[in-house]
Coordinates of C-alpha atoms in Angstrom, one line a residue:
X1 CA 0.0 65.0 -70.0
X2 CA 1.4 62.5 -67.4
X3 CA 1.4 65.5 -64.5
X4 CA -2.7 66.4 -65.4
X5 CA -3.7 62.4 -65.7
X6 CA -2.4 63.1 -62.1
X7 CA -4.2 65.5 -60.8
X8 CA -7.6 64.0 -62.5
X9 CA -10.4 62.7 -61.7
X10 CA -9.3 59.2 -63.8
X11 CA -6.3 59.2 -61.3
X12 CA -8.9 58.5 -58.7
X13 CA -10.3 56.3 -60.7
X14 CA -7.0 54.2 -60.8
X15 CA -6.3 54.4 -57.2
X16 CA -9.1 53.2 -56.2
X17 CA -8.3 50.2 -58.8
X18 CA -5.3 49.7 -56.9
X19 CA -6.9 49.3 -53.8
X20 CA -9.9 46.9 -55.2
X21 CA -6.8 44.3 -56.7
X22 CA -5.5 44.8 -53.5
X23 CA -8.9 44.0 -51.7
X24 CA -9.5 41.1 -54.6
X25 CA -7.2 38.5 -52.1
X26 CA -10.2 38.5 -49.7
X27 CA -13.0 38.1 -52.1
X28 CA -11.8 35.6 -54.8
X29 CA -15.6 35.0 -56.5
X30 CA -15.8 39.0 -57.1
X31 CA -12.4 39.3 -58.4
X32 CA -12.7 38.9 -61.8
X33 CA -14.6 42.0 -62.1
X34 CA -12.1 44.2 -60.7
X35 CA -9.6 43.0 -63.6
X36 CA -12.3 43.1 -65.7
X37 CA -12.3 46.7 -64.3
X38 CA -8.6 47.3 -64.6
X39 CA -8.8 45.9 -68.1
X40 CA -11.1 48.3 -69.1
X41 CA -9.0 51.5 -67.4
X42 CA -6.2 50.7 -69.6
X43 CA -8.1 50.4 -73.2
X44 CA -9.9 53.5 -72.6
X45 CA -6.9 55.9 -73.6
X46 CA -3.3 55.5 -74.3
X47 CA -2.3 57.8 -71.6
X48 CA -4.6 56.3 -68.6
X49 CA -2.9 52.8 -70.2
X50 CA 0.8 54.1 -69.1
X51 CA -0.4 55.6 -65.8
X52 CA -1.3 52.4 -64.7
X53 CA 1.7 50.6 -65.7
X54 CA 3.8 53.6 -63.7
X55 CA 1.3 52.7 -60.7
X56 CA 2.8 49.1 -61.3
X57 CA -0.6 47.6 -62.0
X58 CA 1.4 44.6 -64.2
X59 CA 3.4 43.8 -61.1
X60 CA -0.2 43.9 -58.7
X61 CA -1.7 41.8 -61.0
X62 CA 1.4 39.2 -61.3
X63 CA 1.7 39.2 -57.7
X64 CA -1.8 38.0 -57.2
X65 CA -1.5 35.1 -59.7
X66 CA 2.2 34.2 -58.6
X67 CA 1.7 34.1 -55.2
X68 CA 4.3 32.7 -52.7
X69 CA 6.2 32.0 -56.6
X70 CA 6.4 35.9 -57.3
X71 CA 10.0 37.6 -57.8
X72 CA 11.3 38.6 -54.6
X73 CA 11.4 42.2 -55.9
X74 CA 8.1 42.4 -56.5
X75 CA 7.0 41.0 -53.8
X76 CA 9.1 43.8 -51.5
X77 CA 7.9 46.3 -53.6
X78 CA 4.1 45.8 -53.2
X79 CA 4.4 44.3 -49.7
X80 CA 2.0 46.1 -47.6
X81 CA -0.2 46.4 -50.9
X82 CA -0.6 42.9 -52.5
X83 CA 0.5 40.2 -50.4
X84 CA 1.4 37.4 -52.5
X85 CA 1.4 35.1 -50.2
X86 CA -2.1 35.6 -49.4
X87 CA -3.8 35.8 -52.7
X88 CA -6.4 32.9 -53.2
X89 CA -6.4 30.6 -56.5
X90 CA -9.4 31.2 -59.0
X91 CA -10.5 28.8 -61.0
X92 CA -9.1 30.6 -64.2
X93 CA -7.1 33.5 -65.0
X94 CA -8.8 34.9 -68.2
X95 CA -9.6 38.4 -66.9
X96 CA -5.8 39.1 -65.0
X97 CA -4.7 37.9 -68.5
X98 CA -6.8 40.1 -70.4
X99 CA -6.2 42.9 -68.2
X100 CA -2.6 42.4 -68.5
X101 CA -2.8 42.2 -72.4
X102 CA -4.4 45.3 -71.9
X103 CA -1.7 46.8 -69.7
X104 CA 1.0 45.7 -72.6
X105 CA -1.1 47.3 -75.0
X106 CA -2.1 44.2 -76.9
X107 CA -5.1 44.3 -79.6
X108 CA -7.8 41.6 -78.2
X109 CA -10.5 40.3 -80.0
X110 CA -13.7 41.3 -78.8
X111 CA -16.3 39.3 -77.6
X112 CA -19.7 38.4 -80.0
X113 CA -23.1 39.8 -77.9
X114 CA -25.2 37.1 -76.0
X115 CA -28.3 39.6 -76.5
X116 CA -30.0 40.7 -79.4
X117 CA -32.9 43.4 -79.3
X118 CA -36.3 41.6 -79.9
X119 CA -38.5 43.1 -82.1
X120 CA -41.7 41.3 -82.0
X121 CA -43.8 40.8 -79.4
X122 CA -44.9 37.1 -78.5
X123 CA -41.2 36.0 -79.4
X124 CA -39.1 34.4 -76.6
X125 CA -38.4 37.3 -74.3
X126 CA -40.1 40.0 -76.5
X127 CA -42.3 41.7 -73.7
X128 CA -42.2 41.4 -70.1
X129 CA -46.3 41.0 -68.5
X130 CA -45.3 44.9 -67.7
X131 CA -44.9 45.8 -71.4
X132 CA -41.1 46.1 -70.9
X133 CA -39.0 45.2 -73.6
X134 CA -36.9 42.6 -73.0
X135 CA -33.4 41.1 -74.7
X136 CA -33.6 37.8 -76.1
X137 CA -30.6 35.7 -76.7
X138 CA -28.4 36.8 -80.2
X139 CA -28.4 34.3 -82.8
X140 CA -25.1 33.1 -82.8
X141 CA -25.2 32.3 -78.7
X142 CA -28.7 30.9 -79.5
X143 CA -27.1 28.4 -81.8
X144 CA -24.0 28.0 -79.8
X145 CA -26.3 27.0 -76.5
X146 CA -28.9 24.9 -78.4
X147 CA -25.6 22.5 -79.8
X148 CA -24.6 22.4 -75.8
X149 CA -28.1 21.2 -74.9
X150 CA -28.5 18.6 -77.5
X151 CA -24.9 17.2 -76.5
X152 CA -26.0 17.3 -73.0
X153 CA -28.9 15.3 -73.3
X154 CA -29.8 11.8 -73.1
X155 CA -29.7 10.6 -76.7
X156 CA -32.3 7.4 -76.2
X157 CA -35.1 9.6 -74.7
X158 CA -36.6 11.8 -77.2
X159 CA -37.5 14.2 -77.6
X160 CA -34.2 15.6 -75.7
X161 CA -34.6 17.3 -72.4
X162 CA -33.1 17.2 -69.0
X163 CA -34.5 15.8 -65.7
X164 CA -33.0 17.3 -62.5
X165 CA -30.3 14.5 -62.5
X166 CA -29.1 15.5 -65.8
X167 CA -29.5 19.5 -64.8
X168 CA -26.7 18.8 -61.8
X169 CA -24.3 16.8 -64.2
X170 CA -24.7 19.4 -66.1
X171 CA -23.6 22.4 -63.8
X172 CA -20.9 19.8 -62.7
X173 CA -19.6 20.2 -65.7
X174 CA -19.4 24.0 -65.8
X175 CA -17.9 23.6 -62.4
X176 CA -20.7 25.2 -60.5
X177 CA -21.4 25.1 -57.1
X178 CA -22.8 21.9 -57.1
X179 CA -23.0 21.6 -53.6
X180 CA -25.0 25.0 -52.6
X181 CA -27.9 23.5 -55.5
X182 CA -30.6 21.9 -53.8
X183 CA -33.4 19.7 -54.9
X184 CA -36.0 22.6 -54.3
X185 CA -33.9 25.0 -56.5
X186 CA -34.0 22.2 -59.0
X187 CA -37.4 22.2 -59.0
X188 CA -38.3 25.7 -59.0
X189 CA -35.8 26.0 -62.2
X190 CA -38.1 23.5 -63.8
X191 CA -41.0 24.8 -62.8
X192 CA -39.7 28.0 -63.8
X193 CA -39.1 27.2 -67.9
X194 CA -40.5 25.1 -70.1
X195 CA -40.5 21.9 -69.9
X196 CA -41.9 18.5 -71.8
X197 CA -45.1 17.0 -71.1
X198 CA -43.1 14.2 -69.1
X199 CA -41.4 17.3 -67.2
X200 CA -37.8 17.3 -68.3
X201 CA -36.1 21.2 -68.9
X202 CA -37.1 21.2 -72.8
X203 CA -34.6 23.0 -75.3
X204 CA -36.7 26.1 -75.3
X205 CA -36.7 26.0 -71.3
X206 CA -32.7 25.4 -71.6
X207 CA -32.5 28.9 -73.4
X208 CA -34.6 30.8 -71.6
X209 CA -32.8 30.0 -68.4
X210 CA -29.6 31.3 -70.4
X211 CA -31.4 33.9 -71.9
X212 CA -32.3 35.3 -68.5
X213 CA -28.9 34.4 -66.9
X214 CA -26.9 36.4 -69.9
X215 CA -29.0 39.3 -68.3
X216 CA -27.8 39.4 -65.1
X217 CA -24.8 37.6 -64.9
X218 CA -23.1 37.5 -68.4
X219 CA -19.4 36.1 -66.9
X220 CA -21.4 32.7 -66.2
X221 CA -22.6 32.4 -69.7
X222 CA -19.0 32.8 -71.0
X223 CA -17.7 30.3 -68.6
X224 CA -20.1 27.5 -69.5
X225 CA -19.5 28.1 -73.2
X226 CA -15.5 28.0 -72.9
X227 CA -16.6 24.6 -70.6
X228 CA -17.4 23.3 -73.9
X229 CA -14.9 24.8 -76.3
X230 CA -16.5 27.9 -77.9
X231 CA -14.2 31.3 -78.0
X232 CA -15.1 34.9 -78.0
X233 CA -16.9 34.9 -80.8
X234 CA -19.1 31.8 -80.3
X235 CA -17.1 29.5 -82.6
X236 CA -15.6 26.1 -81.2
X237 CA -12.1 25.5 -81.7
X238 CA -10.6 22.5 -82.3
X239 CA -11.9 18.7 -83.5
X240 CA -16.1 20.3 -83.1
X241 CA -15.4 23.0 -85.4
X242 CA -16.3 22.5 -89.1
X243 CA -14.3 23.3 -92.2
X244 CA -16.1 26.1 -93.1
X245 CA -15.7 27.9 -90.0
X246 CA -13.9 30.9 -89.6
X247 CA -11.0 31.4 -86.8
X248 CA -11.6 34.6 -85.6
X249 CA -9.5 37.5 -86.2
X250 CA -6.4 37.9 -84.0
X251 CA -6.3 41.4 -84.4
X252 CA -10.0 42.7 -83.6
X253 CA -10.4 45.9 -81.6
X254 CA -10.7 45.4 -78.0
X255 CA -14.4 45.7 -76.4
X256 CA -14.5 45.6 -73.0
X257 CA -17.6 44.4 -71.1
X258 CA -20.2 47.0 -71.0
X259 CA -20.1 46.4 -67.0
X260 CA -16.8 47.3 -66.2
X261 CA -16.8 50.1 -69.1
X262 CA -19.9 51.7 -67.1
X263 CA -18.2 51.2 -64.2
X264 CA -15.2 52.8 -65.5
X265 CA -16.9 55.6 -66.3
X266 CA -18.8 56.6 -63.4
X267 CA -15.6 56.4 -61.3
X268 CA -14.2 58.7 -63.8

């Protein structure tokens, strides 16, 4: 089985995996992606999963994180490859460290959808002004980002919204990139989504902008909710989370992002 994976398609697929984590050093704010790639690879089968680990894909990704820190002997085994002393720091590690999970072979939990299917026209997101149907945001995210807003907001003005100060404390928070946001981007957000008659973002303008961003770039979503405590499946841990909250189950199949699935797939 091992000598055909070789001589596959999929073994393409994995070399040029290789060469992406290798690439990954140079562009740090794409790199999640290719682990999110590599992660997918290895729960699609059980024998793509050990091909990778024989192409040392635990070691590339270790190397990467480690940097200058790594083992000597993996260092001198991928030099020319991954250079450790080279590799960037991310702001987190959760996709090398569900990649490597699923490298080991380790049941995640899969994550709870941001988009539902809307079924009525009129609703938020129902119909594009082409007839398109469009997502709109599932009801458990809609919950989880509506809490975030009304924590976010100024608790004397009511009702709650956000002015453009309170919109850059806000991405500050979620460690954006504060500092490439200008005023004019501010004020085509706002002008953009709802907003109150005073014209503060309004909560319904606060989900839309989510709504649309869970479109095109989901990983931002996540980020901002793990800013303030939620997990995979939308549920906080810790002191916000009620009694009557569920953890979630430690042993949930795996779902990879649809992204890096499709991806997976067309370079199979």
């Amino acid at each position: 089985a091992a000598a055909l994976l070789a001589r596959s398609r999929c073994a393409r697929a994995v070399e040029l995996a290789a060469a992406l984590v290798g690439e990954a050093q140079a562009y740090p704010g794409t790199a999640d992606d290719v682990f999110a790639l590599v992660g997918a690879l290895a729960a699609c089968a059980p024998a793509v999963r050990r091909y990778l680990v024989a192409r040392e894909f635990p070691a590339r990704l270790a190397a990467f994180v480690l940097k200058e820190r790594a083992p000597k002997a993996v260092a001198a085994a991928l030099r020319g490859v991954v250079d450790p002393r080279g590799a960037p720091a991310l702001p987190d590690f959760l996709h090398v460290l569900e990649a490597t999970a699923a490298l080991l072979g380790a049941r995640q939990a899969g994550k709870a959808p941001l988009l539902a299917e809307a079924h009525t026209q009129g609703g938020e997101g129902s119909y594009s002004r082409w007839g398109q149907q469009q997502a709109e945001l599932a009801p458990a995210a809609r919950a989880a980002l509506a809490a975030v807003f009304e924590e976010q907001c100024r608790p004397h003005f009511r009702p709650l919204g956000m002015d453009t100060g309170d919109v850059l404390k806000y991405m500050e928070r979620c460690q954006h990139a504060v500092g490439n946001v200008t005023h004019f981007q501010l004020k085509q957000m706002l002008a953009k989504y709802h907003t109150l008659p005073d014209g503060r973002l309004s909560k319904e303008g606060f989900l839309q902008y989510y709504r649309d961003t869970a479109e095109r770039n989901p990983k931002q979503v996540w980020s901002d909710l793990y800013q303030f405590g939620y997990n995979s499946d939308l549920v906080r841990a810790g002191p916000e989370q009620s009694a009557g909250e569920a953890a979630p189950a430690a042993d949930a199949a795996a779902a990879p992002s649809s992204s890096a699935a499709a991806a997976a797939a067309a370079a199979a």
